[in-house]
Amino acid sequence: MRFGFTSNGSIASLYDKNFYIRELYYPYLGQYNHAVGSFFKVGLWHNGNFAWLEGLQVDVKMRDLIVDAKFSWDGVDITMSDVAIFSYPAIIRKVETKGDGLIRYIFYHDFKLNGNEIGDTAFYDPTLDAVIHYKGKTWFLMGSTSPIYEYTMGRRDKQEVLKDCEDDTLSKNSIAQGSVASAISIASPSFYYFIIAGENYDEVAKVFKEMKENAEFNYEKNERYWKSITSSQEDELAKMSLAISLGHVGDKGEIPASLDTDILKFNLDTYAYIWPRDASLTANVLDMAGFTAFTRKFYDILFTKLFENGYLFQKYNPDGTWGSTWHPWTVRTKKSFNIQEDETGTAIWAFWNYFERSRDYDLLKRYTTSSEMQQTLW
């Protein structure tokens, strides 16, 4: 079960009851879960005492698409708030502490880049004072507005980093490859912590430098953004439903059915696909709420990338390629296809409702350029 969710359309993270990140998607919502099966844990050292958050009573709640965690431990009161900012593929965590004594926060990073743990690299960059994980064109940088007190990298399968976090001192092992994890500690009562995604070193480094200079502004800007979006709803449940639905609309048009991966333990697959029926129903609700500017991206990918031979496949990966399926091809004939008709029918119905509200003749014109499309839509 997930208790928190934040997204900006290109990066999204889901949280369990301990405020641990359990899913981390980039650059598509639903595709390339860089935390599959993992726990991005948070630990605390205070006056010589240590605790992971799973050993505490953590209150995790959402404000629009901001995930808040509040708890008390060892005489201190702590709040953390995460939001995926819309300016960059990045998550900002605001940390505030009330109480006396020396405190260190430990952030444990359990990446499995591109959905697997083979061939990753993690290293500490002294010029940036940040830890970076990368594989190919997938890069993640973790840093803070406060200096990193300690860091370490190590083998995941041997739990080297987890053990290091619990012994009072991170070993400052500066690089590891293969199946790796990392951790950093911040010795400050209040600061901002970042998880920044990009395609290369220069990209994440540039964003990190800007974020450090404007952390508070970026955080508060996104608070105001989501507060403004949901202000059209009076009921708190309606506000939350609207924010979560909008958070599932990807920048490239994808609307995955579900980003929670707990279902993996049942059939080694997820619901993190574009099911045209489910996505169309979500888009239709957002259209009814007046957010056609968001759903236009979905209809664009739906018709220009997904339609083949006048009908839609059962489900698609968020990048538009065919998703996994259980429909056998042995039943396919000239009059019977191995498809689900409501995937196509619901999509056409939803688009027509979108068009009646938006009068988007430009998109309609583009959809009817091919003969197959004209036969389907007209």
Coordinates of C-alpha atoms in Angstrom, one line a residue:
M1 CA 0.0 0.0 0.0
R2 CA 1.2 3.5 -0.8
F3 CA 0.6 6.5 1.4
G4 CA 2.2 9.2 -0.7
F5 CA 2.7 10.2 -4.3
T6 CA 4.3 13.2 -6.1
S7 CA 4.8 13.8 -9.8
N8 CA 5.6 16.5 -12.3
G9 CA 4.9 14.5 -15.4
S10 CA 8.5 13.4 -16.0
I11 CA 9.6 12.1 -12.6
A12 CA 7.3 10.5 -10.0
S13 CA 7.8 8.8 -6.6
L14 CA 5.5 6.7 -4.4
Y15 CA 5.9 6.3 -0.6
D16 CA 5.1 3.7 1.9
K17 CA 3.9 4.2 5.5
N18 CA 7.4 4.9 6.6
F19 CA 8.0 7.7 4.1
Y20 CA 10.3 5.4 2.1
I21 CA 10.4 5.8 -1.7
R22 CA 9.2 2.5 -3.2
E23 CA 8.8 3.5 -6.8
L24 CA 10.8 6.2 -8.7
Y25 CA 9.9 6.7 -12.4
Y26 CA 11.8 8.7 -15.0
P27 CA 11.4 9.9 -17.8
Y28 CA 8.1 8.1 -18.4
L29 CA 5.4 7.7 -15.8
G30 CA 5.1 3.9 -15.4
Q31 CA 8.2 2.9 -17.4
Y32 CA 11.8 2.5 -16.0
N33 CA 11.1 2.2 -12.3
H34 CA 14.5 2.9 -10.8
A35 CA 13.5 1.7 -7.4
V36 CA 11.8 -1.6 -8.2
G37 CA 11.6 -3.8 -5.2
S38 CA 13.7 -1.3 -3.2
F39 CA 13.4 0.9 -0.1
F40 CA 14.9 4.4 -0.1
K41 CA 15.3 4.4 3.7
V42 CA 15.8 7.4 6.0
G43 CA 17.8 7.1 9.2
L44 CA 18.5 9.4 12.2
W45 CA 21.4 9.8 14.6
H46 CA 20.6 12.0 17.6
N47 CA 22.9 12.3 20.6
G48 CA 24.5 8.9 19.9
N49 CA 21.1 7.1 19.3
F50 CA 20.1 5.7 15.9
A51 CA 16.8 4.8 14.3
W52 CA 15.4 3.9 10.9
L53 CA 12.0 5.5 10.3
E54 CA 10.3 2.0 10.1
G55 CA 10.9 1.8 13.9
L56 CA 9.0 5.0 14.6
Q57 CA 5.4 6.2 14.4
V58 CA 5.5 8.2 11.2
D59 CA 2.4 10.2 10.1
V60 CA 2.5 10.3 6.3
K61 CA -0.1 12.5 4.6
M62 CA -0.6 14.3 1.3
R63 CA -1.4 18.0 0.5
D64 CA -2.3 18.0 -3.2
L65 CA 0.9 16.4 -4.7
I66 CA 3.1 17.2 -1.7
V67 CA 3.9 14.3 0.6
D68 CA 4.4 15.3 4.3
A69 CA 5.9 13.1 7.1
K70 CA 5.8 14.1 10.7
F71 CA 7.1 12.2 13.7
S72 CA 8.8 12.7 17.1
W73 CA 11.8 10.7 18.4
D74 CA 14.4 11.1 21.1
G75 CA 13.1 14.5 22.2
V76 CA 13.0 16.1 18.7
D77 CA 10.1 16.9 16.4
I78 CA 10.7 16.4 12.7
T79 CA 8.8 17.2 9.5
M80 CA 9.7 16.3 6.0
S81 CA 7.9 17.3 2.8
D82 CA 8.6 16.0 -0.7
V83 CA 7.4 17.6 -4.0
A84 CA 8.3 16.9 -7.6
I85 CA 8.9 20.4 -8.9
F86 CA 7.6 21.3 -12.4
S87 CA 10.7 23.2 -13.5
Y88 CA 13.0 20.1 -13.7
P89 CA 12.9 16.3 -13.3
A90 CA 13.7 16.7 -9.7
I91 CA 12.2 16.0 -6.2
I92 CA 12.8 18.5 -3.4
R93 CA 12.6 17.4 0.3
K94 CA 12.2 20.0 2.9
V95 CA 13.5 18.9 6.3
E96 CA 12.9 20.8 9.6
T97 CA 13.9 19.8 13.1
K98 CA 12.7 21.2 16.5
G99 CA 14.6 20.2 19.6
D100 CA 18.1 20.2 21.1
G101 CA 21.1 18.1 20.5
L102 CA 23.3 17.0 17.6
I103 CA 21.4 15.4 14.8
R104 CA 22.4 13.7 11.5
Y105 CA 20.0 12.6 8.8
I106 CA 20.9 9.5 6.6
F107 CA 19.4 9.1 3.2
Y108 CA 19.9 5.6 1.7
H109 CA 19.6 5.3 -2.1
D110 CA 18.7 1.8 -3.4
F111 CA 18.7 2.4 -7.1
K112 CA 18.1 -0.2 -9.8
L113 CA 18.6 2.0 -12.8
N114 CA 16.3 1.3 -15.7
G115 CA 14.6 -1.4 -13.7
N116 CA 17.5 -3.7 -13.1
E117 CA 20.6 -3.8 -10.8
I118 CA 23.2 -4.8 -13.4
G119 CA 26.0 -2.4 -14.4
D120 CA 25.2 0.6 -12.2
T121 CA 27.8 3.0 -11.0
A122 CA 27.6 5.2 -7.9
F123 CA 30.3 7.8 -6.9
Y124 CA 30.9 10.8 -4.8
D125 CA 31.7 14.0 -6.7
P126 CA 33.8 16.3 -4.5
T127 CA 33.4 19.3 -6.9
L128 CA 29.6 19.2 -6.5
D129 CA 29.5 17.7 -3.0
A130 CA 27.0 15.2 -4.3
V131 CA 26.5 11.5 -4.9
I132 CA 25.6 10.3 -8.4
H133 CA 24.2 7.1 -9.7
Y134 CA 24.3 6.5 -13.5
K135 CA 23.9 3.9 -16.2
G136 CA 23.9 4.9 -19.9
K137 CA 21.6 7.9 -20.4
T138 CA 20.0 7.5 -16.9
W139 CA 21.6 9.7 -14.2
F140 CA 20.5 10.6 -10.7
L141 CA 22.2 13.1 -8.4
M142 CA 21.5 13.4 -4.7
G143 CA 22.7 16.5 -2.8
S144 CA 21.6 19.1 -0.3
T145 CA 21.7 22.8 0.5
S146 CA 23.8 21.8 3.5
P147 CA 27.2 20.1 3.1
I148 CA 27.3 16.4 3.0
Y149 CA 28.7 15.3 6.4
E150 CA 29.6 11.7 5.3
Y151 CA 28.9 9.4 2.3
T152 CA 29.5 5.8 1.2
M153 CA 28.9 3.4 -1.7
G154 CA 28.9 -0.3 -1.7
R155 CA 27.5 -3.7 -2.8
R156 CA 23.7 -4.1 -2.4
D157 CA 23.8 -7.9 -2.2
K158 CA 26.2 -7.8 0.7
Q159 CA 24.2 -4.9 2.4
E160 CA 27.5 -3.0 2.8
V161 CA 25.8 0.4 2.9
L162 CA 23.0 -0.5 5.2
K163 CA 25.4 -1.9 7.7
D164 CA 27.6 1.1 7.4
C165 CA 24.6 3.4 8.1
E166 CA 24.0 1.8 11.5
D167 CA 27.5 1.9 12.9
D168 CA 27.7 5.6 13.6
T169 CA 30.2 6.5 10.8
L170 CA 29.8 6.3 7.0
S171 CA 33.1 4.9 5.5
K172 CA 33.4 7.4 2.7
N173 CA 34.0 4.7 0.1
S174 CA 33.9 7.0 -3.0
I175 CA 32.8 4.7 -5.8
A176 CA 31.2 1.3 -6.5
Q177 CA 30.0 -0.5 -9.6
G178 CA 27.6 -3.4 -10.5
S179 CA 24.7 -3.8 -8.1
V180 CA 25.2 -0.8 -5.8
A181 CA 23.6 1.3 -3.1
S182 CA 24.7 4.6 -1.5
A183 CA 24.1 6.8 1.4
I184 CA 24.7 10.4 2.5
S185 CA 24.4 12.0 5.9
I186 CA 23.5 15.6 6.6
A187 CA 24.4 17.1 10.0
S188 CA 22.0 20.0 10.1
P189 CA 18.6 20.6 11.7
S190 CA 17.0 22.3 8.6
F191 CA 17.9 21.9 5.0
Y192 CA 16.7 20.9 1.5
Y193 CA 17.6 17.6 0.0
F194 CA 17.4 16.8 -3.8
I195 CA 16.9 13.8 -6.1
I196 CA 17.7 15.1 -9.6
A197 CA 17.3 13.1 -12.8
G198 CA 18.8 13.7 -16.2
E199 CA 20.5 12.1 -19.3
N200 CA 24.1 13.0 -18.5
Y201 CA 26.5 14.5 -15.9
D202 CA 26.3 18.0 -17.2
E203 CA 22.6 18.0 -17.1
V204 CA 22.2 16.9 -13.5
A205 CA 25.1 19.1 -12.3
K206 CA 23.6 22.2 -13.9
V207 CA 20.2 21.6 -12.3
F208 CA 21.8 20.9 -8.9
K209 CA 23.7 24.2 -8.9
E210 CA 20.5 26.1 -9.7
M211 CA 18.5 24.2 -7.1
K212 CA 20.9 24.9 -4.3
E213 CA 20.7 28.6 -5.0
N214 CA 16.8 28.6 -5.2
A215 CA 15.7 25.7 -3.1
E216 CA 13.1 27.6 -1.0
F217 CA 11.7 29.4 -4.0
N218 CA 11.3 26.2 -6.0
Y219 CA 9.6 24.5 -3.1
E220 CA 7.2 27.3 -2.4
K221 CA 6.5 27.9 -6.0
N222 CA 5.2 24.3 -6.4
E223 CA 3.2 24.6 -3.1
R224 CA 1.4 27.6 -4.6
Y225 CA 1.0 25.9 -8.0
W226 CA -0.9 22.9 -6.6
K227 CA -2.9 24.9 -4.2
S228 CA -4.1 27.0 -7.1
I229 CA -5.0 24.0 -9.2
T230 CA -7.1 22.3 -6.5
S231 CA -8.7 25.5 -5.3
S232 CA -11.6 24.8 -7.7
Q233 CA -12.6 22.0 -5.4
E234 CA -14.1 22.5 -2.0
D235 CA -14.1 18.9 -0.8
E236 CA -10.7 17.6 0.4
L237 CA -11.2 14.2 -1.2
A238 CA -12.0 15.9 -4.5
K239 CA -8.9 18.0 -4.2
M240 CA -6.8 14.9 -3.6
S241 CA -8.4 13.0 -6.4
L242 CA -7.8 15.8 -8.8
A243 CA -4.2 16.2 -7.8
I244 CA -3.4 12.5 -8.1
S245 CA -5.2 12.2 -11.5
L246 CA -3.2 15.2 -12.9
G247 CA 0.0 13.6 -11.4
H248 CA -0.6 10.5 -13.5
V249 CA -0.6 12.5 -16.8
G250 CA 2.9 12.3 -18.2
D251 CA 4.7 15.0 -20.1
K252 CA 4.8 12.8 -23.2
G253 CA 1.0 12.0 -22.9
E254 CA 1.1 8.7 -21.0
I255 CA -1.6 8.0 -18.4
P256 CA -0.6 4.7 -16.6
A257 CA -3.3 2.8 -14.9
S258 CA -1.3 2.3 -11.6
L259 CA 2.2 3.1 -10.5
D260 CA 2.2 0.8 -7.4
T261 CA 4.3 -2.3 -8.0
D262 CA 3.2 -4.4 -5.1
I263 CA 1.3 -6.6 -7.7
L264 CA 4.7 -7.8 -8.9
K265 CA 4.7 -10.5 -6.2
F266 CA 1.6 -12.1 -7.8
N267 CA 2.4 -12.3 -11.5
L268 CA 5.8 -10.5 -12.1
D269 CA 4.0 -7.7 -14.0
T270 CA 2.4 -4.4 -13.1
Y271 CA -0.5 -2.1 -14.1
A272 CA 1.9 0.6 -15.1
Y273 CA 0.8 0.6 -18.7
I274 CA -1.4 2.8 -20.9
W275 CA -4.6 0.9 -21.0
P276 CA -6.6 3.0 -23.5
R277 CA -9.9 2.3 -21.7
D278 CA -8.6 3.2 -18.2
A279 CA -6.6 6.2 -19.4
S280 CA -9.5 7.5 -21.4
L281 CA -11.8 7.4 -18.4
T282 CA -9.3 9.3 -16.4
A283 CA -8.8 11.8 -19.2
N284 CA -12.6 12.2 -19.5
V285 CA -12.9 13.1 -15.8
L286 CA -10.1 15.7 -16.1
D287 CA -11.8 17.1 -19.2
M288 CA -15.0 17.5 -17.2
A289 CA -13.1 19.3 -14.6
G290 CA -11.7 21.7 -17.2
F291 CA -8.1 20.4 -17.5
T292 CA -8.1 19.8 -21.3
A293 CA -4.7 21.3 -21.6
F294 CA -3.3 18.3 -19.7
T295 CA -5.3 15.6 -21.5
R296 CA -4.5 17.0 -25.0
K297 CA -1.1 15.3 -24.6
F298 CA -2.8 12.0 -24.0
Y299 CA -5.1 12.2 -27.0
D300 CA -2.1 13.1 -29.1
I301 CA -0.1 10.0 -28.2
L302 CA -3.3 7.9 -28.3
F303 CA -4.2 8.7 -31.9
T304 CA -0.9 9.5 -33.6
K305 CA 1.2 6.8 -32.0
L306 CA -1.1 4.0 -30.8
F307 CA -3.7 3.4 -33.4
E308 CA -3.0 0.6 -35.9
N309 CA -5.4 -0.7 -38.5
G310 CA -8.3 1.2 -37.0
Y311 CA -8.2 -0.2 -33.5
L312 CA -6.1 -0.1 -30.3
F313 CA -4.0 -2.8 -28.8
Q314 CA -4.9 -4.1 -25.3
K315 CA -2.3 -2.0 -23.6
Y316 CA 0.9 0.0 -24.3
N317 CA 4.1 0.8 -22.5
P318 CA 4.3 4.5 -21.5
D319 CA 6.7 5.1 -24.4
G320 CA 4.0 4.0 -26.9
T321 CA 5.3 0.5 -27.7
W322 CA 3.2 -2.6 -27.2
G323 CA 2.8 -3.7 -23.6
S324 CA 2.6 -7.3 -22.4
T325 CA -0.6 -9.2 -23.0
W326 CA -2.4 -12.5 -22.3
H327 CA -4.5 -12.5 -25.5
P328 CA -3.5 -15.5 -27.7
W329 CA -2.8 -15.0 -31.4
T330 CA -4.1 -18.4 -32.2
V331 CA -7.7 -17.1 -32.1
R332 CA -7.0 -14.3 -34.5
T333 CA -9.0 -14.5 -37.8
K334 CA -10.2 -12.1 -40.5
K335 CA -13.4 -11.4 -38.4
S336 CA -12.1 -11.9 -34.9
F337 CA -9.1 -10.0 -33.4
N338 CA -7.3 -10.7 -30.2
I339 CA -8.2 -7.2 -28.8
Q340 CA -10.5 -5.7 -26.2
E341 CA -13.1 -3.7 -28.1
D342 CA -13.7 -1.3 -25.2
E343 CA -10.1 -0.1 -25.3
T344 CA -10.9 1.4 -28.7
G345 CA -14.5 2.4 -28.2
T346 CA -13.9 4.1 -24.9
A347 CA -11.0 6.1 -26.4
I348 CA -13.1 7.4 -29.2
W349 CA -16.0 8.3 -26.9
A350 CA -13.6 10.2 -24.5
F351 CA -12.0 12.1 -27.4
W352 CA -15.4 13.2 -28.7
N353 CA -16.2 14.5 -25.2
Y354 CA -12.9 16.3 -25.1
F355 CA -13.5 17.8 -28.5
E356 CA -17.0 19.1 -27.6
R357 CA -15.5 20.9 -24.6
S358 CA -12.2 22.1 -26.1
R359 CA -13.3 22.7 -29.8
D360 CA -9.7 21.5 -30.6
Y361 CA -10.1 21.5 -34.4
D362 CA -6.3 21.5 -34.7
L363 CA -6.0 18.2 -33.0
L364 CA -9.0 16.8 -34.9
K365 CA -7.4 17.8 -38.2
R366 CA -4.2 16.0 -37.4
Y367 CA -6.1 12.8 -36.3
T368 CA -7.9 12.5 -39.7
T369 CA -4.9 12.7 -42.0
S370 CA -4.8 8.9 -42.7
S371 CA -7.5 6.9 -44.4
E372 CA -7.5 4.4 -41.5
M373 CA -8.1 7.2 -39.0
Q374 CA -10.9 8.7 -41.2
Q375 CA -12.7 5.3 -41.2
T376 CA -12.3 5.0 -37.5
L377 CA -13.4 8.4 -36.4
W378 CA -15.9 9.3 -39.1

